Amino acid sequence: MAAFQTTAVSTPRANHWLEPNWAEITAIANETSDVSTYWLKFVDPSMQANYSFKPGQFNMIHLPGFGEAAISISSDSGERDKIGHTIRFVGNVTRAVSRLKVGDVIGLRGPFGTSWPVEEMEGKDIFIASGGIGLPPLRPVIYHIMRNREKYGKVTLLYGARTARDLMYPSEYENWRQAGIDVEVSVDRSDANWPGRVGVVPMWFYQFRIDARKTVVLTCGPEIMIRFVIFEALARRIPLENIYVSLERNMKCGQGSCGHCQLGPYFVCKDGPVFRFDALQPYFNLEEF
Ligand SMILES: Cc1cc2nc3c(=O)[nH]c(=O)nc-3n(C[C@H](O)[C@H](O)[C@H](O)COP(=O)(O)OP(=O)(O)OC[C@H]3O[C@@H](n4cnc5c(N)ncnc54)[C@H](O)[C@@H]3O)c2cc1C
């Protein structure tokens, strides 16, 4: 163990919402040039055994000397022995994470936030529209559906990235397809080796046959993509209450105390990140959105 061991491996905290518990990096998978998935296991075995989360929730990743960042849990909520976080290296905390190695430890607070409505959407067709780093918070939904495939109707994942090199988890698509999920992938810019779709997610979304009465749409990605997916979904007469969106906002405390992530009457950390769109619609035109 290296970097953050000195302060990190202390007694596990009882209140995991306020103080971090320490988790060891057991593996690192490089997804793209600036995104990696970190597989973590709590140093305290009882903490690991008792930790659970719902698809769509996030942890605050804590690095002593650098601060904290909200990061979605990208692993299978049915797997109790490890926790996955897929992280893009963009700023202070995440760039510091990029320098960590297997065996280093990291602080985690959580899980926080609302989750995708995996139970409420049983019996429905599911349309997942996702872009870029918006796929990690939706991957636990995909795993949940795979484990409970008979409970859902037609399931489509439409996923887009800037280029083929920016796609998350490409080695998993075949498994997802074999589990009965229609995985449709598109890139904004192609090269001669790309055999698939080219164009942005909302553009392709328009082309799919959707039964508006029984389809639930889940969307996460760049806000411009979310905005156009929602416009298209509404144009297809999908009811507001069947559209769910996960939002990212700068946040600090993760538990609705500091107000950093406020959106209208909501705290994204506590009332979100997953919102049913009918709740969000009045604030949809706020400047930041
Ligand atoms: C619920 C939730 C889930 C998330 N899940 C993930 C996830 O799964 N994976 C992931 O990679 N990220 C995720 N994020 C985003 C992540 O929390 C942010 O990117 C976070 O800011 C990274 O922390 P950092 O300290 O590395 O970056 P920061 O130092 O906070 O910088 C982040 C970006 O913001 C810019 N920036 C910083 N300060 C300012 C400022 N004052 N004004 C304008 N721009 C500024 C930086 O240039 C950089 O581009 C999630 C966010 C939320 C809210």
PDB file of N, CA and C in Angstrom, residues 102-176:
ATOM      1  N   VAL A 102      -2.882  -0.094  -7.699  1.00  0.00           N
ATOM      2  CA  VAL A 102      -3.485  -1.214  -6.968  1.00  0.00           C
ATOM      3  C   VAL A 102      -2.784  -1.333  -5.614  1.00  0.00           C
ATOM      4  N   GLY A 103      -3.566  -1.476  -4.546  1.00  0.00           N
ATOM      5  CA  GLY A 103      -3.008  -1.564  -3.192  1.00  0.00           C
ATOM      6  C   GLY A 103      -3.119  -0.259  -2.429  1.00  0.00           C
ATOM      7  N   ASP A 104      -3.269   0.867  -3.137  1.00  0.00           N
ATOM      8  CA  ASP A 104      -3.501   2.149  -2.452  1.00  0.00           C
ATOM      9  C   ASP A 104      -4.915   2.163  -1.889  1.00  0.00           C
ATOM     10  N   VAL A 105      -5.159   3.087  -0.969  1.00  0.00           N
ATOM     11  CA  VAL A 105      -6.503   3.195  -0.401  1.00  0.00           C
ATOM     12  C   VAL A 105      -7.102   4.562  -0.705  1.00  0.00           C
ATOM     13  N   ILE A 106      -8.400   4.570  -0.630  1.00  0.00           N
ATOM     14  CA  ILE A 106      -9.194   5.732  -1.010  1.00  0.00           C
ATOM     15  C   ILE A 106     -10.340   5.805   0.015  1.00  0.00           C
ATOM     16  N   GLY A 107     -10.799   7.006   0.351  1.00  0.00           N
ATOM     17  CA  GLY A 107     -11.939   7.097   1.267  1.00  0.00           C
ATOM     18  C   GLY A 107     -13.256   7.110   0.506  1.00  0.00           C
ATOM     19  N   LEU A 108     -14.247   6.452   1.055  1.00  0.00           N
ATOM     20  CA  LEU A 108     -15.578   6.462   0.443  1.00  0.00           C
ATOM     21  C   LEU A 108     -16.599   6.913   1.475  1.00  0.00           C
ATOM     22  N   ARG A 109     -17.490   7.821   1.084  1.00  0.00           N
ATOM     23  CA  ARG A 109     -18.678   8.127   1.884  1.00  0.00           C
ATOM     24  C   ARG A 109     -19.885   7.812   1.024  1.00  0.00           C
ATOM     25  N   GLY A 110     -20.830   7.114   1.584  1.00  0.00           N
ATOM     26  CA  GLY A 110     -22.030   6.820   0.815  1.00  0.00           C
ATOM     27  C   GLY A 110     -22.588   5.459   1.161  1.00  0.00           C
ATOM     28  N   PRO A 111     -23.514   4.941   0.382  1.00  0.00           N
ATOM     29  CA  PRO A 111     -24.004   5.494  -0.873  1.00  0.00           C
ATOM     30  C   PRO A 111     -25.003   6.628  -0.659  1.00  0.00           C
ATOM     31  N   PHE A 112     -25.038   7.545  -1.625  1.00  0.00           N
ATOM     32  CA  PHE A 112     -25.929   8.690  -1.563  1.00  0.00           C
ATOM     33  C   PHE A 112     -26.893   8.685  -2.751  1.00  0.00           C
ATOM     34  N   GLY A 113     -27.992   9.408  -2.548  1.00  0.00           N
ATOM     35  CA  GLY A 113     -28.861   9.773  -3.669  1.00  0.00           C
ATOM     36  C   GLY A 113     -29.944   8.770  -3.996  1.00  0.00           C
ATOM     37  N   THR A 114     -30.766   9.195  -4.950  1.00  0.00           N
ATOM     38  CA  THR A 114     -31.887   8.368  -5.412  1.00  0.00           C
ATOM     39  C   THR A 114     -31.380   7.377  -6.456  1.00  0.00           C
ATOM     40  N   SER A 115     -32.247   6.428  -6.792  1.00  0.00           N
ATOM     41  CA  SER A 115     -31.820   5.359  -7.703  1.00  0.00           C
ATOM     42  C   SER A 115     -32.776   5.268  -8.887  1.00  0.00           C
ATOM     43  N   TRP A 116     -32.353   4.545  -9.912  1.00  0.00           N
ATOM     44  CA  TRP A 116     -33.232   4.266 -11.055  1.00  0.00           C
ATOM     45  C   TRP A 116     -34.376   3.383 -10.573  1.00  0.00           C
ATOM     46  N   PRO A 117     -35.572   3.519 -11.145  1.00  0.00           N
ATOM     47  CA  PRO A 117     -36.751   2.834 -10.611  1.00  0.00           C
ATOM     48  C   PRO A 117     -36.864   1.380 -11.088  1.00  0.00           C
ATOM     49  N   VAL A 118     -35.864   0.566 -10.767  1.00  0.00           N
ATOM     50  CA  VAL A 118     -35.806  -0.780 -11.368  1.00  0.00           C
ATOM     51  C   VAL A 118     -37.025  -1.648 -11.010  1.00  0.00           C
ATOM     52  N   GLU A 119     -37.625  -1.406  -9.858  1.00  0.00           N
ATOM     53  CA  GLU A 119     -38.807  -2.200  -9.513  1.00  0.00           C
ATOM     54  C   GLU A 119     -40.069  -1.647 -10.182  1.00  0.00           C
ATOM     55  N   GLU A 120     -40.240  -0.322 -10.112  1.00  0.00           N
ATOM     56  CA  GLU A 120     -41.428   0.296 -10.717  1.00  0.00           C
ATOM     57  C   GLU A 120     -41.503   0.014 -12.219  1.00  0.00           C
ATOM     58  N   MET A 121     -40.365  -0.186 -12.879  1.00  0.00           N
ATOM     59  CA  MET A 121     -40.414  -0.348 -14.328  1.00  0.00           C
ATOM     60  C   MET A 121     -40.556  -1.806 -14.775  1.00  0.00           C
ATOM     61  N   GLU A 122     -40.803  -2.692 -13.818  1.00  0.00           N
ATOM     62  CA  GLU A 122     -41.031  -4.098 -14.192  1.00  0.00           C
ATOM     63  C   GLU A 122     -42.281  -4.182 -15.068  1.00  0.00           C
ATOM     64  N   GLY A 123     -42.232  -5.042 -16.065  1.00  0.00           N
ATOM     65  CA  GLY A 123     -43.362  -5.221 -16.974  1.00  0.00           C
ATOM     66  C   GLY A 123     -43.360  -4.221 -18.129  1.00  0.00           C
ATOM     67  N   LYS A 124     -42.464  -3.248 -18.081  1.00  0.00           N
ATOM     68  CA  LYS A 124     -42.426  -2.202 -19.117  1.00  0.00           C
ATOM     69  C   LYS A 124     -41.295  -2.464 -20.114  1.00  0.00           C
ATOM     70  N   ASP A 125     -41.393  -1.825 -21.277  1.00  0.00           N
ATOM     71  CA  ASP A 125     -40.234  -1.746 -22.165  1.00  0.00           C
ATOM     72  C   ASP A 125     -39.312  -0.668 -21.598  1.00  0.00           C
ATOM     73  N   ILE A 126     -38.015  -0.895 -21.748  1.00  0.00           N
ATOM     74  CA  ILE A 126     -37.050   0.063 -21.194  1.00  0.00           C
ATOM     75  C   ILE A 126     -36.203   0.604 -22.333  1.00  0.00           C
ATOM     76  N   PHE A 127     -36.105   1.916 -22.395  1.00  0.00           N
ATOM     77  CA  PHE A 127     -35.207   2.532 -23.377  1.00  0.00           C
ATOM     78  C   PHE A 127     -34.164   3.351 -22.618  1.00  0.00           C
ATOM     79  N   ILE A 128     -32.910   2.912 -22.710  1.00  0.00           N
ATOM     80  CA  ILE A 128     -31.816   3.605 -22.021  1.00  0.00           C
ATOM     81  C   ILE A 128     -31.064   4.431 -23.068  1.00  0.00           C
ATOM     82  N   ALA A 129     -31.025   5.747 -22.862  1.00  0.00           N
ATOM     83  CA  ALA A 129     -30.311   6.623 -23.803  1.00  0.00           C
ATOM     84  C   ALA A 129     -29.165   7.271 -23.040  1.00  0.00           C
ATOM     85  N   SER A 130     -27.963   6.984 -23.485  1.00  0.00           N
ATOM     86  CA  SER A 130     -26.817   7.398 -22.688  1.00  0.00           C
ATOM     87  C   SER A 130     -25.676   7.883 -23.581  1.00  0.00           C
ATOM     88  N   GLY A 131     -24.894   8.811 -23.041  1.00  0.00           N
ATOM     89  CA  GLY A 131     -23.760   9.315 -23.810  1.00  0.00           C
ATOM     90  C   GLY A 131     -22.530   9.439 -22.945  1.00  0.00           C
ATOM     91  N   GLY A 132     -21.376   9.103 -23.513  1.00  0.00           N
ATOM     92  CA  GLY A 132     -20.086   9.318 -22.863  1.00  0.00           C
ATOM     93  C   GLY A 132     -19.994   8.696 -21.485  1.00  0.00           C
ATOM     94  N   ILE A 133     -19.615   9.520 -20.506  1.00  0.00           N
ATOM     95  CA  ILE A 133     -19.436   9.072 -19.134  1.00  0.00           C
ATOM     96  C   ILE A 133     -20.795   8.921 -18.430  1.00  0.00           C
ATOM     97  N   GLY A 134     -21.898   9.062 -19.195  1.00  0.00           N
ATOM     98  CA  GLY A 134     -23.245   8.819 -18.666  1.00  0.00           C
ATOM     99  C   GLY A 134     -23.586   7.336 -18.569  1.00  0.00           C
ATOM    100  N   LEU A 135     -22.757   6.481 -19.150  1.00  0.00           N
ATOM    101  CA  LEU A 135     -23.064   5.043 -19.075  1.00  0.00           C
ATOM    102  C   LEU A 135     -22.760   4.425 -17.698  1.00  0.00           C
ATOM    103  N   PRO A 136     -21.661   4.828 -17.013  1.00  0.00           N
ATOM    104  CA  PRO A 136     -21.377   4.191 -15.712  1.00  0.00           C
ATOM    105  C   PRO A 136     -22.543   4.183 -14.723  1.00  0.00           C
ATOM    106  N   PRO A 137     -23.300   5.276 -14.532  1.00  0.00           N
ATOM    107  CA  PRO A 137     -24.416   5.183 -13.572  1.00  0.00           C
ATOM    108  C   PRO A 137     -25.551   4.293 -14.048  1.00  0.00           C
ATOM    109  N   LEU A 138     -25.533   3.952 -15.353  1.00  0.00           N
ATOM    110  CA  LEU A 138     -26.595   3.090 -15.886  1.00  0.00           C
ATOM    111  C   LEU A 138     -26.164   1.631 -15.970  1.00  0.00           C
ATOM    112  N   ARG A 139     -24.857   1.370 -15.845  1.00  0.00           N
ATOM    113  CA  ARG A 139     -24.421  -0.021 -15.954  1.00  0.00           C
ATOM    114  C   ARG A 139     -25.046  -0.898 -14.871  1.00  0.00           C
ATOM    115  N   PRO A 140     -25.207  -0.425 -13.606  1.00  0.00           N
ATOM    116  CA  PRO A 140     -25.888  -1.285 -12.622  1.00  0.00           C
ATOM    117  C   PRO A 140     -27.326  -1.624 -13.017  1.00  0.00           C
ATOM    118  N   VAL A 141     -27.994  -0.741 -13.774  1.00  0.00           N
ATOM    119  CA  VAL A 141     -29.347  -1.055 -14.252  1.00  0.00           C
ATOM    120  C   VAL A 141     -29.281  -2.204 -15.251  1.00  0.00           C
ATOM    121  N   ILE A 142     -28.271  -2.129 -16.121  1.00  0.00           N
ATOM    122  CA  ILE A 142     -28.120  -3.194 -17.126  1.00  0.00           C
ATOM    123  C   ILE A 142     -27.889  -4.531 -16.425  1.00  0.00           C
ATOM    124  N   TYR A 143     -27.018  -4.532 -15.411  1.00  0.00           N
ATOM    125  CA  TYR A 143     -26.773  -5.787 -14.683  1.00  0.00           C
ATOM    126  C   TYR A 143     -28.044  -6.264 -13.990  1.00  0.00           C
ATOM    127  N   HIS A 144     -28.794  -5.328 -13.422  1.00  0.00           N
ATOM    128  CA  HIS A 144     -30.035  -5.710 -12.733  1.00  0.00           C
ATOM    129  C   HIS A 144     -31.009  -6.336 -13.728  1.00  0.00           C
ATOM    130  N   ILE A 145     -31.141  -5.716 -14.889  1.00  0.00           N
ATOM    131  CA  ILE A 145     -32.059  -6.264 -15.899  1.00  0.00           C
ATOM    132  C   ILE A 145     -31.575  -7.643 -16.340  1.00  0.00           C
ATOM    133  N   MET A 146     -30.262  -7.797 -16.521  1.00  0.00           N
ATOM    134  CA  MET A 146     -29.737  -9.104 -16.954  1.00  0.00           C
ATOM    135  C   MET A 146     -30.092 -10.196 -15.946  1.00  0.00           C
ATOM    136  N   ARG A 147     -30.039  -9.847 -14.660  1.00  0.00           N
ATOM    137  CA  ARG A 147     -30.346 -10.842 -13.629  1.00  0.00           C
ATOM    138  C   ARG A 147     -31.843 -11.104 -13.498  1.00  0.00           C
ATOM    139  N   ASN A 148     -32.652 -10.172 -14.021  1.00  0.00           N
ATOM    140  CA  ASN A 148     -34.112 -10.283 -13.869  1.00  0.00           C
ATOM    141  C   ASN A 148     -34.784 -10.082 -15.231  1.00  0.00           C
ATOM    142  N   ARG A 149     -34.166 -10.637 -16.269  1.00  0.00           N
ATOM    143  CA  ARG A 149     -34.588 -10.309 -17.632  1.00  0.00           C
ATOM    144  C   ARG A 149     -36.074 -10.568 -17.877  1.00  0.00           C
ATOM    145  N   GLU A 150     -36.621 -11.627 -17.262  1.00  0.00           N
ATOM    146  CA  GLU A 150     -38.010 -11.999 -17.520  1.00  0.00           C
ATOM    147  C   GLU A 150     -38.998 -10.957 -16.987  1.00  0.00           C
ATOM    148  N   LYS A 151     -38.536 -10.076 -16.136  1.00  0.00           N
ATOM    149  CA  LYS A 151     -39.444  -9.087 -15.530  1.00  0.00           C
ATOM    150  C   LYS A 151     -39.661  -7.857 -16.412  1.00  0.00           C
ATOM    151  N   TYR A 152     -38.904  -7.756 -17.513  1.00  0.00           N
ATOM    152  CA  TYR A 152     -38.983  -6.555 -18.350  1.00  0.00           C
ATOM    153  C   TYR A 152     -39.370  -6.929 -19.776  1.00  0.00           C
ATOM    154  N   GLY A 153     -39.978  -5.965 -20.477  1.00  0.00           N
ATOM    155  CA  GLY A 153     -40.303  -6.172 -21.884  1.00  0.00           C
ATOM    156  C   GLY A 153     -39.068  -5.946 -22.746  1.00  0.00           C
ATOM    157  N   LYS A 154     -39.265  -5.259 -23.861  1.00  0.00           N
ATOM    158  CA  LYS A 154     -38.149  -4.980 -24.769  1.00  0.00           C
ATOM    159  C   LYS A 154     -37.175  -4.014 -24.078  1.00  0.00           C
ATOM    160  N   VAL A 155     -35.895  -4.337 -24.133  1.00  0.00           N
ATOM    161  CA  VAL A 155     -34.901  -3.447 -23.492  1.00  0.00           C
ATOM    162  C   VAL A 155     -33.905  -2.995 -24.556  1.00  0.00           C
ATOM    163  N   THR A 156     -33.775  -1.686 -24.685  1.00  0.00           N
ATOM    164  CA  THR A 156     -32.846  -1.124 -25.677  1.00  0.00           C
ATOM    165  C   THR A 156     -31.862  -0.205 -24.965  1.00  0.00           C
ATOM    166  N   LEU A 157     -30.597  -0.368 -25.279  1.00  0.00           N
ATOM    167  CA  LEU A 157     -29.572   0.598 -24.837  1.00  0.00           C
ATOM    168  C   LEU A 157     -29.060   1.308 -26.071  1.00  0.00           C
ATOM    169  N   LEU A 158     -29.263   2.614 -26.133  1.00  0.00           N
ATOM    170  CA  LEU A 158     -28.678   3.430 -27.189  1.00  0.00           C
ATOM    171  C   LEU A 158     -27.572   4.250 -26.553  1.00  0.00           C
ATOM    172  N   TYR A 159     -26.342   3.970 -26.958  1.00  0.00           N
ATOM    173  CA  TYR A 159     -25.197   4.604 -26.298  1.00  0.00           C
ATOM    174  C   TYR A 159     -24.313   5.295 -27.333  1.00  0.00           C
ATOM    175  N   GLY A 160     -23.920   6.510 -27.033  1.00  0.00           N
ATOM    176  CA  GLY A 160     -23.075   7.248 -27.963  1.00  0.00           C
ATOM    177  C   GLY A 160     -21.830   7.795 -27.291  1.00  0.00           C
ATOM    178  N   ALA A 161     -20.761   7.892 -28.086  1.00  0.00           N
ATOM    179  CA  ALA A 161     -19.515   8.501 -27.612  1.00  0.00           C
ATOM    180  C   ALA A 161     -18.930   9.319 -28.762  1.00  0.00           C
ATOM    181  N   ARG A 162     -17.956  10.151 -28.414  1.00  0.00           N
ATOM    182  CA  ARG A 162     -17.399  11.018 -29.457  1.00  0.00           C
ATOM    183  C   ARG A 162     -16.756  10.193 -30.574  1.00  0.00           C
ATOM    184  N   THR A 163     -15.919   9.231 -30.183  1.00  0.00           N
ATOM    185  CA  THR A 163     -15.275   8.347 -31.178  1.00  0.00           C
ATOM    186  C   THR A 163     -15.310   6.929 -30.617  1.00  0.00           C
ATOM    187  N   ALA A 164     -14.935   5.963 -31.438  1.00  0.00           N
ATOM    188  CA  ALA A 164     -14.925   4.572 -30.977  1.00  0.00           C
ATOM    189  C   ALA A 164     -13.977   4.400 -29.792  1.00  0.00           C
ATOM    190  N   ARG A 165     -12.917   5.194 -29.761  1.00  0.00           N
ATOM    191  CA  ARG A 165     -11.955   5.068 -28.654  1.00  0.00           C
ATOM    192  C   ARG A 165     -12.512   5.593 -27.336  1.00  0.00           C
ATOM    193  N   ASP A 166     -13.609   6.348 -27.390  1.00  0.00           N
ATOM    194  CA  ASP A 166     -14.192   6.917 -26.167  1.00  0.00           C
ATOM    195  C   ASP A 166     -15.320   6.057 -25.588  1.00  0.00           C
ATOM    196  N   LEU A 167     -15.613   4.918 -26.217  1.00  0.00           N
ATOM    197  CA  LEU A 167     -16.717   4.078 -25.729  1.00  0.00           C
ATOM    198  C   LEU A 167     -16.342   3.408 -24.410  1.00  0.00           C
ATOM    199  N   MET A 168     -17.285   3.401 -23.475  1.00  0.00           N
ATOM    200  CA  MET A 168     -17.083   2.699 -22.199  1.00  0.00           C
ATOM    201  C   MET A 168     -17.477   1.230 -22.362  1.00  0.00           C
ATOM    202  N   TYR A 169     -16.753   0.345 -21.769  1.00  0.00           N
ATOM    203  CA  TYR A 169     -17.084  -1.080 -21.608  1.00  0.00           C
ATOM    204  C   TYR A 169     -17.381  -1.834 -22.931  1.00  0.00           C
ATOM    205  N   PRO A 170     -16.672  -1.549 -24.036  1.00  0.00           N
ATOM    206  CA  PRO A 170     -17.041  -2.227 -25.292  1.00  0.00           C
ATOM    207  C   PRO A 170     -16.971  -3.751 -25.205  1.00  0.00           C
ATOM    208  N   SER A 171     -16.088  -4.272 -24.345  1.00  0.00           N
ATOM    209  CA  SER A 171     -15.960  -5.736 -24.270  1.00  0.00           C
ATOM    210  C   SER A 171     -17.185  -6.392 -23.641  1.00  0.00           C
ATOM    211  N   GLU A 172     -18.080  -5.599 -23.052  1.00  0.00           N
ATOM    212  CA  GLU A 172     -19.256  -6.187 -22.394  1.00  0.00           C
ATOM    213  C   GLU A 172     -20.495  -6.226 -23.296  1.00  0.00           C
ATOM    214  N   TYR A 173     -20.459  -5.508 -24.421  1.00  0.00           N
ATOM    215  CA  TYR A 173     -21.690  -5.358 -25.211  1.00  0.00           C
ATOM    216  C   TYR A 173     -22.251  -6.709 -25.663  1.00  0.00           C
ATOM    217  N   GLU A 174     -21.332  -7.624 -26.045  1.00  0.00           N
ATOM    218  CA  GLU A 174     -21.802  -8.918 -26.552  1.00  0.00           C
ATOM    219  C   GLU A 174     -22.560  -9.687 -25.466  1.00  0.00           C
ATOM    220  N   ASN A 175     -22.048  -9.647 -24.230  1.00  0.00           N
ATOM    221  CA  ASN A 175     -22.762 -10.294 -23.108  1.00  0.00           C
ATOM    222  C   ASN A 175     -24.130  -9.671 -22.916  1.00  0.00           C
ATOM    223  N   TRP A 176     -24.185  -8.369 -22.996  1.00  0.00           N
ATOM    224  CA  TRP A 176     -25.461  -7.681 -22.793  1.00  0.00           C
ATOM    225  C   TRP A 176     -26.450  -8.097 -23.892  1.00  0.00           C
TER     226      TRP A 176
END
